XYZ file of C-alpha atoms in Angstrom:
776
model
C 5.022 6.545 12.955
C 1.734 4.821 12.261
C -0.490 5.865 15.169
C -0.923 3.760 18.251
C -4.693 3.966 18.604
C -6.579 3.044 21.759
C -10.218 3.607 20.891
C -13.641 2.845 22.241
C -17.250 3.705 21.490
C -19.241 6.174 23.558
C -22.827 4.943 23.243
C -26.145 6.725 23.654
C -29.590 5.110 23.792
C -32.928 6.878 24.244
C -34.514 6.268 27.668
C -37.840 5.594 25.966
C -37.817 4.111 22.433
C -39.903 5.985 19.850
C -40.485 2.841 17.813
C -43.211 0.475 18.996
C -41.563 -2.564 17.462
C -38.219 -4.026 16.502
C -35.961 -1.553 14.640
C -34.883 -3.479 11.559
C -32.581 -1.023 9.774
C -30.936 2.413 9.933
C -29.284 4.600 7.285
C -27.449 7.936 7.234
C -28.106 10.712 4.725
C -25.634 13.487 5.458
C -25.917 14.328 9.159
C -29.394 12.828 9.515
C -30.279 9.259 10.405
C -33.379 7.424 9.240
C -34.689 4.320 11.002
C -37.397 1.852 10.024
C -39.225 -0.665 12.183
C -41.706 -3.494 12.491
C -44.263 -0.881 13.535
C -44.358 0.441 9.951
C -42.908 3.837 10.902
C -39.830 5.662 9.638
C -38.252 8.187 11.989
C -35.691 10.899 11.295
C -32.894 11.651 13.807
C -30.268 14.363 14.121
C -26.585 13.565 14.653
C -26.970 14.088 18.430
C -29.319 11.127 18.675
C -32.551 13.073 19.073
C -35.701 12.663 16.916
C -35.917 15.501 14.375
C -39.714 15.729 14.875
C -42.408 14.665 17.274
C -43.949 12.332 14.710
C -42.560 9.774 12.301
C -41.536 10.815 8.799
C -44.056 8.374 7.354
C -46.049 5.344 8.427
C -47.368 2.344 6.502
C -49.582 -0.635 7.192
C -46.710 -3.116 6.813
C -43.465 -3.856 8.622
C -40.148 -2.648 7.202
C -37.032 -4.852 6.880
C -34.197 -2.724 5.437
C -33.538 0.847 4.322
C -30.934 1.959 1.765
C -30.241 5.411 0.274
C -29.688 5.970 -3.438
C -26.037 7.122 -3.700
C -24.774 9.716 -6.129
C -21.796 9.916 -8.440
C -20.026 13.252 -8.471
C -18.506 14.507 -11.764
C -15.552 12.504 -13.000
C -12.090 14.023 -12.964
C -8.853 13.376 -14.830
C -10.433 10.795 -17.056
C -11.501 8.669 -14.093
C -14.889 7.540 -12.927
C -16.924 9.766 -10.670
C -16.368 9.684 -6.954
C -18.853 8.176 -4.565
C -20.778 10.275 -2.088
C -23.143 9.401 0.715
C -25.793 12.001 -0.026
C -28.411 11.208 -2.613
C -28.904 13.453 -5.634
C -32.617 12.693 -5.647
C -32.862 12.392 -1.829
C -34.609 9.086 -2.184
C -34.314 5.751 -0.407
C -35.666 2.262 -0.884
C -37.211 0.289 1.940
C -38.131 -3.404 1.930
C -41.309 -4.739 3.485
C -42.444 -8.008 5.058
C -45.385 -8.315 2.648
C -43.001 -8.881 -0.288
C -43.117 -5.300 -1.586
C -40.636 -2.445 -1.528
C -41.171 1.313 -1.538
C -39.279 4.274 -2.952
C -39.624 7.186 -0.538
C -38.267 10.732 -0.684
C -36.412 12.456 2.131
C -39.549 14.455 2.888
C -41.524 11.226 3.471
C -43.488 11.106 0.214
C -43.945 7.591 -1.147
C -42.832 7.841 -4.773
C -43.613 4.275 -5.769
C -44.786 0.988 -4.280
C -43.749 -2.224 -6.035
C -46.040 -4.981 -4.814
C -45.302 -8.709 -4.931
C -41.630 -8.080 -5.648
C -40.886 -11.303 -3.753
C -42.824 -14.196 -2.297
C -42.515 -13.627 1.421
C -40.604 -10.754 2.996
C -38.063 -8.593 1.159
C -34.964 -9.230 3.256
C -32.497 -6.814 1.645
C -32.474 -3.749 -0.632
C -29.291 -2.277 -2.061
C -28.734 0.502 -4.598
C -26.003 0.180 -7.204
C -23.978 3.204 -8.265
C -25.540 3.068 -11.732
C -28.985 3.632 -10.220
C -30.140 0.012 -10.279
C -31.850 -1.485 -7.241
C -31.007 -4.978 -5.992
C -33.465 -6.843 -3.795
C -33.523 -10.268 -2.154
C -36.235 -12.139 -0.313
C -37.309 -15.092 1.730
C -38.082 -16.848 -1.561
C -34.323 -17.085 -2.250
C -34.502 -14.802 -5.299
C -32.020 -12.048 -6.125
C -33.569 -9.460 -8.458
C -32.469 -6.269 -10.189
C -34.828 -3.316 -10.750
C -34.539 0.003 -12.557
C -34.317 3.368 -10.813
C -38.084 3.735 -11.289
C -38.828 0.306 -9.810
C -39.312 -1.591 -13.074
C -38.131 -5.238 -13.118
C -35.020 -6.032 -15.127
C -33.868 -9.541 -14.325
C -33.775 -12.295 -11.734
C -30.080 -12.789 -11.234
C -30.134 -15.727 -8.816
C -32.604 -18.270 -7.443
C -31.220 -20.150 -4.434
C -34.318 -21.802 -2.991
C -33.308 -20.631 0.494
C -33.781 -17.330 2.277
C -31.176 -14.668 1.457
C -30.396 -12.651 4.569
C -27.902 -10.057 3.348
C -26.674 -8.579 0.059
C -23.748 -6.242 -0.693
C -22.075 -4.987 -3.884
C -18.365 -5.359 -4.652
C -16.232 -2.158 -4.755
C -16.334 -2.132 -8.563
C -20.077 -2.877 -8.583
C -19.539 -5.843 -10.907
C -20.260 -8.609 -8.360
C -22.920 -9.159 -5.710
C -22.055 -10.913 -2.443
C -25.002 -12.911 -1.111
C -25.444 -14.472 2.348
C -27.594 -17.578 1.952
C -27.746 -20.277 4.608
C -24.248 -21.126 5.787
C -22.704 -19.991 2.503
C -21.431 -16.806 0.943
C -21.995 -16.531 -2.810
C -20.093 -14.234 -5.184
C -22.495 -13.678 -8.085
C -21.032 -11.700 -11.038
C -23.419 -9.391 -12.857
C -22.063 -10.736 -16.145
C -23.744 -14.025 -16.890
C -20.644 -15.281 -18.728
C -18.615 -15.224 -15.496
C -19.021 -18.220 -13.210
C -20.227 -17.634 -9.661
C -18.161 -18.705 -6.660
C -19.416 -19.816 -3.253
C -18.038 -21.278 -0.048
C -19.207 -22.388 3.393
C -18.488 -19.396 5.606
C -20.042 -20.252 8.984
C -21.305 -23.227 10.948
C -24.670 -21.493 11.265
C -26.763 -19.217 9.064
C -24.897 -16.125 7.828
C -26.984 -13.186 9.021
C -25.021 -10.163 7.802
C -22.179 -9.357 5.422
C -20.341 -6.186 4.349
C -17.651 -5.421 1.742
C -15.359 -2.399 2.051
C -14.297 -0.567 -1.144
C -11.038 0.795 0.317
C -9.370 -2.344 1.677
C -11.407 -4.751 -0.509
C -12.088 -7.002 2.496
C -15.295 -8.801 3.489
C -16.645 -9.220 7.008
C -19.453 -11.620 7.894
C -21.386 -12.594 11.013
C -23.638 -15.548 11.724
C -25.680 -17.634 14.069
C -22.581 -19.582 15.074
C -21.752 -16.528 17.262
C -18.629 -15.679 15.236
C -17.544 -12.925 12.898
C -14.967 -13.509 10.186
C -12.816 -11.444 7.812
C -12.250 -12.618 4.222
C -10.363 -11.321 1.235
C -12.124 -10.764 -2.082
C -11.239 -14.320 -3.188
C -12.988 -15.963 -0.239
C -9.809 -16.747 1.710
C -10.235 -16.597 5.482
C -8.069 -13.948 7.144
C -9.534 -13.912 10.645
C -12.108 -15.879 12.630
C -13.214 -14.669 16.038
C -13.753 -16.773 19.106
C -17.363 -17.663 19.788
C -19.303 -14.705 21.195
C -22.031 -15.018 23.828
C -24.824 -14.542 21.293
C -25.300 -14.731 17.504
C -23.685 -11.948 15.495
C -26.628 -10.115 13.944
C -24.891 -7.207 12.190
C -21.495 -6.133 10.845
C -20.477 -2.906 9.093
C -17.210 -1.438 7.796
C -16.060 2.073 8.641
C -15.801 4.006 5.327
C -11.979 4.287 5.456
C -11.612 0.511 5.899
C -9.564 0.688 9.093
C -12.328 -0.439 11.480
C -15.544 -2.387 11.513
C -18.350 -2.760 14.032
C -20.022 -5.976 15.161
C -23.508 -6.036 16.667
C -24.964 -8.750 18.877
C -27.440 -9.054 21.741
C -27.087 -6.005 24.040
C -23.550 -5.365 22.776
C -21.604 -3.625 20.073
C -17.944 -4.312 19.391
C -15.299 -2.118 17.679
C -12.686 -4.080 15.717
C -9.551 -3.432 13.711
C -9.633 -4.396 10.041
C -7.489 -7.457 10.827
C -10.129 -8.726 13.257
C -8.940 -8.053 16.799
C -11.170 -5.971 19.105
C -10.537 -2.495 20.439
C -13.537 -2.464 22.768
C -16.901 -4.016 23.555
C -19.766 -1.867 24.814
C -22.789 -3.150 26.737
C -26.065 -1.497 25.743
C -29.751 -2.156 26.467
C -31.072 -2.476 22.937
C -31.637 -6.178 22.474
C -30.007 -7.580 19.349
C -28.422 -5.013 17.004
C -29.942 -5.891 13.609
C -28.202 -3.227 11.514
C -25.224 -0.868 11.819
C -24.409 2.152 9.651
C -21.474 4.631 9.776
C -21.381 8.322 8.971
C -19.358 9.295 5.909
C -16.480 10.676 8.038
C -16.231 7.433 10.041
C -16.507 9.092 13.457
C -20.022 7.977 14.411
C -22.281 4.986 13.904
C -25.848 4.010 14.624
C -27.425 0.659 15.427
C -30.939 -0.740 15.081
C -32.063 -2.317 18.358
C -34.337 -5.262 18.734
C -36.280 -3.639 21.613
C -37.237 -0.587 19.504
C -34.281 1.585 20.530
C -31.832 3.279 18.174
C -28.250 3.298 19.449
C -25.814 6.102 18.605
C -22.078 5.599 19.166
C -19.111 7.937 18.725
C -15.418 7.069 18.416
C -13.558 8.436 21.446
C -10.117 8.146 23.033
C -8.310 8.120 19.726
C -4.607 8.586 20.179
C -1.373 9.058 18.197
C 2.218 8.907 19.439
C 5.586 10.080 18.160
C 8.848 10.216 20.109
C 7.925 11.580 23.553
C 4.647 13.189 22.419
C 1.151 11.763 22.690
C -1.977 13.424 21.292
C -5.428 12.147 22.229
C -9.020 13.120 21.448
C -11.531 12.673 24.246
C -15.301 12.284 24.109
C -15.815 16.083 24.124
C -13.651 16.547 20.985
C -10.857 18.067 23.074
C -7.406 17.471 21.590
C -4.870 17.018 24.406
C -1.090 17.007 23.942
C 1.105 15.246 26.490
C 4.828 14.831 26.917
C 5.785 11.578 28.630
C 8.456 13.378 30.604
C 6.394 16.450 31.566
C 2.756 15.363 31.451
C -0.014 17.384 29.723
C 1.428 20.429 27.972
C -1.270 21.732 25.608
C -5.017 21.673 24.965
C -5.487 22.293 21.245
C -9.279 22.314 21.479
C -11.621 21.552 18.604
C -15.163 22.719 17.988
C -15.579 20.188 15.194
C -15.384 16.428 14.992
C -11.849 15.172 14.430
C -11.864 12.968 11.332
C -8.183 12.051 10.965
C -4.940 12.783 12.755
C -1.338 11.739 12.246
C 2.019 12.659 13.791
C 5.530 12.048 12.496
C 8.724 13.842 11.466
C 8.151 16.626 14.017
C 4.671 17.584 12.783
C 1.097 16.822 13.785
C -1.726 16.892 11.224
C -5.295 17.273 12.502
C -8.208 16.976 10.069
C -11.759 17.999 10.935
C -14.859 18.056 8.752
C -13.937 21.470 7.260
C -10.206 22.044 7.620
C -6.770 20.559 8.162
C -4.468 22.027 10.819
C -0.658 21.706 10.649
C 1.151 21.781 13.993
C 4.874 21.906 14.698
C 5.709 19.680 17.675
C 8.330 22.219 18.742
C 5.702 24.961 18.873
C 2.102 23.846 19.362
C 0.552 27.291 19.094
C -0.505 29.002 15.847
C -1.268 26.034 13.571
C -1.430 26.533 9.804
C -4.973 25.897 8.512
C -5.918 24.357 5.165
C -9.494 24.182 3.922
C -10.660 20.726 2.843
C -13.443 20.072 0.349
C -14.586 16.702 1.640
C -13.958 14.212 4.406
C -10.281 13.223 4.538
C -9.827 9.461 4.272
C -6.018 9.220 4.499
C -3.125 11.251 5.915
C 0.460 10.177 5.302
C 3.635 12.041 6.284
C 7.238 12.205 5.072
C 10.081 14.446 6.178
C 9.220 17.376 3.884
C 5.670 16.750 2.703
C 2.394 15.131 3.652
C -0.470 13.677 1.617
C -4.188 14.248 2.057
C -6.605 11.918 0.282
C -10.319 12.580 0.105
C -13.064 11.693 -2.337
C -12.112 14.659 -4.553
C -8.513 13.578 -5.161
C -4.947 13.409 -3.839
C -3.121 16.521 -2.610
C 0.507 16.885 -1.506
C 1.355 19.794 0.822
C 4.483 21.007 2.525
C 4.422 21.845 6.226
C 3.920 25.540 5.486
C 0.496 24.726 4.034
C 1.498 25.194 0.408
C -0.080 22.874 -2.132
C 2.779 21.207 -4.006
C 0.876 19.018 -6.453
C -2.322 17.060 -7.069
C -1.337 13.850 -8.893
C -3.859 12.723 -11.479
C -3.967 10.007 -14.073
C -6.581 8.233 -16.123
C -8.628 5.865 -14.001
C -7.666 7.363 -10.626
C -10.229 6.466 -7.939
C -9.309 8.334 -4.727
C -12.070 6.551 -2.809
C -10.170 3.263 -3.298
C -6.780 4.522 -2.017
C -5.446 3.493 1.397
C -2.203 3.489 3.351
C -0.929 0.425 1.490
C -1.482 1.823 -2.001
C -0.100 5.337 -1.352
C 3.459 6.159 -0.327
C 5.224 9.526 -0.107
C 8.896 10.435 0.342
C 10.905 13.644 0.275
C 10.936 13.627 -3.532
C 8.181 11.429 -4.926
C 4.712 10.057 -4.391
C 3.738 6.576 -5.578
C 0.171 5.387 -6.188
C -1.262 1.969 -7.001
C -4.721 2.093 -8.549
C -7.269 -0.626 -7.730
C -8.442 -0.855 -11.345
C -4.858 -1.518 -12.513
C -3.045 -3.041 -9.523
C 0.021 -4.192 -11.473
C 1.200 -0.624 -12.231
C 2.850 1.923 -9.922
C 2.291 5.569 -10.875
C 5.206 7.712 -9.655
C 5.053 11.526 -9.553
C 7.704 14.138 -8.819
C 6.391 16.277 -5.967
C 8.165 19.464 -7.052
C 6.718 19.462 -10.563
C 3.601 17.364 -10.043
C 4.388 15.499 -13.242
C 4.937 11.768 -13.763
C 8.545 10.769 -13.176
C 8.729 9.230 -16.648
C 9.094 5.644 -15.438
C 6.071 3.494 -14.648
C 6.916 0.347 -12.748
C 5.029 -2.709 -13.951
C 4.721 -5.963 -12.047
C 3.265 -9.215 -13.258
C 1.153 -9.801 -10.122
C -1.293 -7.377 -8.449
C 0.449 -5.167 -5.891
C -1.036 -4.981 -2.398
C 1.503 -2.640 -0.763
C 3.946 -0.021 -2.068
C 6.688 1.544 0.093
C 9.063 4.385 -0.837
C 12.427 4.640 0.922
C 12.782 7.669 3.192
C 16.550 8.302 3.045
C 16.811 11.981 2.108
C 20.559 11.923 1.378
C 20.373 9.133 -1.213
C 20.121 10.261 -4.819
C 18.809 6.841 -5.831
C 15.365 6.445 -4.224
C 14.023 2.932 -3.979
C 10.625 1.323 -3.830
C 9.587 -1.911 -2.128
C 6.423 -3.749 -3.142
C 4.501 -6.714 -1.781
C 2.327 -8.526 -4.280
C -0.754 -10.700 -3.896
C 1.412 -13.830 -3.520
C 3.224 -12.354 -0.512
C 6.491 -11.828 -2.404
C 8.634 -8.812 -1.488
C 10.477 -6.982 -4.276
C 12.816 -3.987 -4.309
C 13.615 -1.737 -7.250
C 15.319 1.590 -7.938
C 12.384 3.973 -8.208
C 13.449 5.481 -11.526
C 14.558 2.271 -13.252
C 12.877 -0.931 -14.366
C 14.876 -3.400 -12.352
C 12.574 -5.190 -9.914
C 14.293 -7.985 -7.984
C 12.841 -10.369 -5.425
C 13.969 -10.060 -1.820
C 11.846 -12.620 0.012
C 8.701 -14.752 -0.140
C 5.763 -15.244 2.265
C 5.936 -11.639 3.524
C 3.039 -10.358 5.616
C 4.190 -6.781 6.085
C 7.229 -4.561 5.491
C 8.433 -1.040 6.251
C 11.439 1.155 5.468
C 13.379 2.811 8.242
C 12.208 6.382 8.815
C 15.559 7.916 7.812
C 17.846 5.127 6.572
C 17.774 2.582 3.765
C 17.023 -0.398 5.989
C 13.969 -2.582 5.396
C 12.074 -4.572 8.040
C 9.526 -7.322 7.358
C 7.583 -10.110 9.014
C 7.903 -13.247 6.936
C 7.366 -16.962 7.515
C 7.279 -16.713 11.342
C 10.413 -14.580 11.349
C 11.149 -10.923 11.843
C 13.863 -9.820 9.392
C 15.743 -6.579 8.861
C 17.812 -6.127 5.713
C 20.578 -3.702 6.635
C 21.251 -2.801 2.988
C 18.626 -4.010 0.483
C 20.621 -2.403 -2.361
C 23.054 -5.277 -1.968
C 20.662 -7.096 -4.274
C 21.885 -4.841 -7.107
C 25.558 -4.916 -6.055
C 26.122 -8.584 -5.275
C 23.030 -10.728 -4.530
C 25.120 -13.107 -2.428
C 25.553 -10.332 0.147
C 21.815 -9.838 0.763
C 21.167 -12.870 3.028
C 24.459 -12.209 4.822
C 23.604 -8.598 5.700
C 20.431 -9.290 7.690
C 19.200 -9.509 11.242
C 16.463 -12.044 11.961
C 14.725 -13.458 15.023
C 11.922 -16.043 15.307
C 8.520 -14.490 15.882
C 4.985 -15.576 16.672
C 3.327 -12.329 15.608
C 0.794 -14.295 13.584
C -0.621 -13.875 10.132
C -1.660 -10.351 9.089
C 0.583 -8.667 11.660
C 1.912 -5.229 10.631
C 5.161 -3.334 11.094
C 3.793 0.035 12.186
C 7.064 1.925 12.708
C 10.793 1.533 12.208
C 12.777 4.361 13.748
C 16.500 4.075 14.361
C 17.066 0.730 16.046
C 13.504 0.197 17.270
C 10.748 -1.494 15.326
C 7.121 -1.774 16.484
C 4.883 -4.585 15.296
C 1.130 -4.867 15.752
C 0.374 -8.563 16.148
C -2.674 -10.389 14.883
C -4.124 -10.199 18.426
C -3.718 -6.409 18.589
C -0.698 -6.320 20.911
C 1.938 -3.710 20.078
C 5.416 -5.218 20.475
C 8.787 -3.510 20.164
C 11.657 -5.385 18.529
C 15.180 -4.171 19.127
C 17.451 -4.028 16.062
C 21.246 -3.930 16.543
C 22.143 -0.220 16.562
C 25.450 -0.676 14.766
C 23.818 -0.947 11.319
C 22.241 2.497 11.700
C 25.559 3.894 12.874
C 27.301 2.317 9.876
C 24.768 3.937 7.539
C 25.493 7.360 9.004
C 29.263 6.906 8.624
C 28.848 5.886 4.995
C 26.518 8.828 4.318
C 29.349 11.103 5.473
C 31.788 9.000 3.434
C 33.766 8.417 6.636
C 35.079 4.998 5.587
C 37.832 4.951 8.228
C 35.281 5.123 11.057
C 33.089 2.600 9.271
C 36.004 0.153 9.263
C 36.731 0.856 12.923
C 33.107 0.152 13.823
C 33.085 -3.174 11.981
C 36.369 -4.250 13.555
C 35.020 -3.361 16.994
C 31.693 -5.186 16.607
C 33.139 -7.969 14.464
C 29.774 -9.253 13.216
C 29.601 -10.976 9.800
C 26.331 -9.205 8.970
C 27.914 -5.800 9.554
C 30.990 -6.705 7.490
C 28.756 -7.914 4.637
C 26.811 -4.650 4.795
C 30.015 -2.634 4.607
C 31.268 -4.740 1.696
C 28.111 -4.077 -0.312
C 28.159 -0.367 0.535
C 31.833 -0.006 -0.405
C 31.421 -1.829 -3.702
C 28.396 0.324 -4.533
C 30.439 3.458 -3.814
C 33.543 1.976 -5.566
C 35.545 2.475 -2.393
C 38.136 -0.285 -2.724
C 40.035 0.640 0.453
C 36.968 -0.319 2.529
C 35.718 -3.137 0.315
C 38.904 -5.235 0.480
C 39.075 -5.654 4.311
C 35.309 -6.211 4.432
C 35.511 -9.003 1.840
C 38.420 -10.549 3.686
C 36.426 -10.518 6.949
C 33.549 -12.489 5.415
C 35.962 -14.786 3.534
C 34.826 -13.843 0.034
C 38.128 -14.880 -1.494
C 37.043 -14.837 -5.140
C 35.700 -11.302 -4.923
C 38.753 -10.158 -3.011
C 41.035 -11.554 -5.723
C 38.938 -9.781 -8.333
C 39.433 -6.461 -6.540
C 43.174 -7.131 -6.346
C 43.118 -7.794 -10.090
C 41.368 -4.466 -10.690
C 43.847 -2.657 -8.474
C 46.769 -4.026 -10.484
C 45.269 -3.036 -13.839
C 47.334 -0.320 -15.494
C 44.480 1.310 -17.345
C 42.080 4.226 -17.167
C 39.544 4.389 -14.316
C 36.645 3.883 -16.741
C 37.802 0.359 -17.508
C 38.015 -0.551 -13.824
C 34.597 0.964 -13.161
C 33.160 -0.969 -16.095
C 34.586 -4.180 -14.655
C 32.908 -3.358 -11.342
C 29.586 -2.787 -13.095
C 29.962 -6.142 -14.798
C 30.595 -7.759 -11.439
C 27.357 -6.106 -10.241
C 25.479 -7.676 -13.173
C 25.016 -4.365 -14.979
C 26.408 -4.953 -18.492
C 24.325 -2.225 -20.128
C 25.696 0.398 -17.736
C 29.232 -0.913 -18.217
C 28.953 -0.662 -21.998
C 27.510 2.858 -21.785
C 30.389 3.959 -19.546
C 32.996 2.650 -21.998
C 31.310 4.218 -25.016
C 31.082 7.608 -23.325
C 34.814 7.414 -22.555
C 35.597 6.591 -26.208
C 36.906 3.122 -25.295
C 35.319 1.393 -28.275
C 37.584 -1.642 -28.230
C 36.782 -2.317 -24.587
C 33.035 -2.011 -25.307
C 33.395 -4.394 -28.251
C 35.388 -6.899 -26.208
C 32.816 -6.699 -23.391
C 30.069 -7.799 -25.772
C 32.288 -10.541 -27.265
C 32.855 -11.978 -23.771
C 29.084 -11.931 -23.243
C 28.536 -13.629 -26.640
C 26.527 -10.620 -27.807
C 28.069 -10.840 -31.252
C 25.664 -8.680 -33.211
C 25.895 -5.880 -30.654
C 29.710 -6.017 -30.843
C 29.554 -5.796 -34.639
C 27.092 -2.908 -34.430
C 29.465 -0.879 -32.220
C 32.415 -1.637 -34.505
C 30.588 -0.621 -37.695
C 29.060 2.504 -36.138
C 32.464 3.774 -34.930
C 34.455 2.414 -37.956
C 36.909 0.537 -35.805
C 37.776 -3.079 -34.989
C 35.338 -4.576 -37.473
C 37.975 -7.163 -38.373
C 38.511 -7.874 -34.661
C 34.877 -8.846 -34.227
C 34.956 -11.004 -37.383
C 38.146 -12.751 -36.254
C 36.796 -13.644 -32.800
C 33.519 -14.736 -34.371
C 35.304 -17.072 -36.807
C 37.384 -18.569 -33.983
C 34.229 -19.153 -31.933
C 32.384 -20.911 -34.777
C 35.411 -23.057 -35.608
C 35.763 -24.159 -31.975
C 32.146 -25.355 -31.945
C 32.126 -26.745 -35.457
C 29.338 -24.494 -36.696
C 28.686 -22.431 -39.797
C 27.762 -18.766 -39.936
C 23.993 -18.103 -40.032
C 23.752 -14.446 -39.013
C 22.867 -12.198 -41.940
C 24.847 -9.306 -40.475
C 28.042 -11.363 -40.348
C 27.420 -12.939 -43.747
C 27.287 -9.441 -45.215
C 30.834 -8.843 -43.875
C 32.475 -11.848 -45.549
C 34.601 -9.657 -47.864
C 36.253 -7.770 -44.987
C 39.874 -9.015 -44.699
C 40.912 -10.550 -41.378
C 44.586 -10.532 -40.312
C 45.370 -11.656 -36.784
C 48.764 -9.892 -36.772
C 47.169 -6.567 -37.589
C 44.440 -7.180 -35.022
C 46.953 -7.940 -32.248
C 48.910 -4.827 -33.152
C 45.782 -2.647 -32.905
C 44.839 -4.189 -29.572
C 48.323 -3.645 -28.200
C 48.235 -0.024 -29.336
C 44.824 0.479 -27.693
C 46.141 -0.805 -24.355
C 49.281 1.355 -24.602
C 47.090 4.406 -25.187
C 45.019 3.497 -22.126
C 48.173 3.185 -19.998
C 49.398 6.550 -21.268
C 46.059 8.214 -20.438
C 46.131 6.640 -16.986
C 49.682 7.886 -16.367
C 48.741 11.415 -17.434
C 45.657 11.417 -15.168
C 47.616 10.155 -12.150
C 50.745 12.224 -12.839
C 53.067 9.205 -12.928
C 54.353 9.661 -16.488
């Protein structure tokens, strides 16, 4: 299951501030924090919240406004761009000043360069780009770009009003600017038009943009914080806080963000609702920065204090087990029926943890530990190269994602594969764009969001089929049914449309519109979703490929008020848990008979499946059985199911098939046609050597040239195709225009001979059927 997390921040503030003035900004470099202040001093701190020295790193005769470290790009891999890291290659940072200048300072405190008169008035924001360019903004309303050495390049924007905050887009091709009440998206390419909107009722004081979830969070003087998508659409707006929101910052993995205000700091989920609010004596928090592993943050206090906060009381649940991490990094395992049962301990900070399918995965800063929930002792360790940003589990395998790449392991600690493709950016992957099953892993890349890359876990190679979708994909979901040889994938696109497709075939069909979230059942091919103020479960989504009319009939739905951006966090058996937009975790009961029906059909116990449906006597269950039976070509179960839901036309069709005195391939081809699969039906007939049937199939579908192609290739029934074509044209009063048919004008056509050949073909089919059934 997706973890049920109950978190808070454990805060720490120095009894006596070391800064003599307002702390304007803070920034991490590795495990060290650097703070700058109105007093013109820059201090260095260790991760425990203590000053690293008895004196400041450096001091100047001007006040500082913001500090930002030059990031580095690690070497590119698999044809993709380099990964992002927090540490600076050159160990250098930029700091803005109130006198309109900015400085480039090394980690040792040496001032490398001072750029005077960069702006008229104070420099309000400094931000490094990943190409080494420096972006600055000021009270003069100008947005400027400088070289790595501090040389001016261009003035990108002139607003005429003070710019309070600046942040780069995940792809570093757009700058988000907070100016007055508006947010402005300014592309770096001058040919692209900028976009702006009114974001708050007061001045926007701080803004941040997360590269993993591609969401924007803003805070302003109207005492509210808001979450936006990358197109400026509002996703969440908070209630009015007690004081103006002076700082906001995303956690690196995009799951959380922090909000700073006067004497308070708030921890929020990415959808906006709050986990906790901590009271601290710091004055207004003017800046917030997270460590690269997302377990600790620091805040710049208005009274000269620097606040340190650590994530504590994280918790995951599965079945009757609950694992929690307390403020001392102790990992405690509890059983709801027996109480605490194990203390796993941990001398390192816990970065990620996840529990499902009978296993618990614990990731620290240096290793990953694999626990079996049946035996908590002796975990299997795996060394990790960098901070893990995502853990996802399936029945046989689990996925680790860090900034170095994607790795798939089994629960014995063996590396199964490391999927790679051109353009892969692991730092952009999240739980919505990665999905793993017992056979495959699917990835959606941010730079090409319309394509799903599917890899076979056993071989580590692409599956051979890349699924393309016309609209950017925001969520990909692989089915988890281990007994099904036809894995399926569900996708939700940017428009909120839900589609389902066989994983290894290009046949994407729409299931529903206005979908907020979806999830497959943990073991069965049932799909749950929240859509248009309703909670819906499709008992058998494959009905879409059998008979689309059965799909709406084989569902369970109830009205819901979960709200926009709610999420289905787990779907196990007949219980589904939904996290609402307000953060409440609600359990929705699903009728258990559908799961029981799935298990009967998996065992091919059709007699018990029929007994179950007759006992429950629900139309949705009968429709599910009808679709399952038709998919399995089990006519003995399909006929009573169709009768129960009063599908008379389909029932008569099955009776017609049952009375056909022909080979099984012809009946199966007719079933494939009824399932809207003409290509598969034709292939089945051709493999069985039933060329006349394949030709007649294409004639009925008015695929004349394909019928002629089959006849010519197999040197049979060419005259049959020409005869039916001539009859068709005569009935519609048209002349022949096809070059292929015009080339066959000299072929003689005799209806008597054609009827004789057809009769002989059918007699041969009857004879083959009698021999196969032993009724000759």
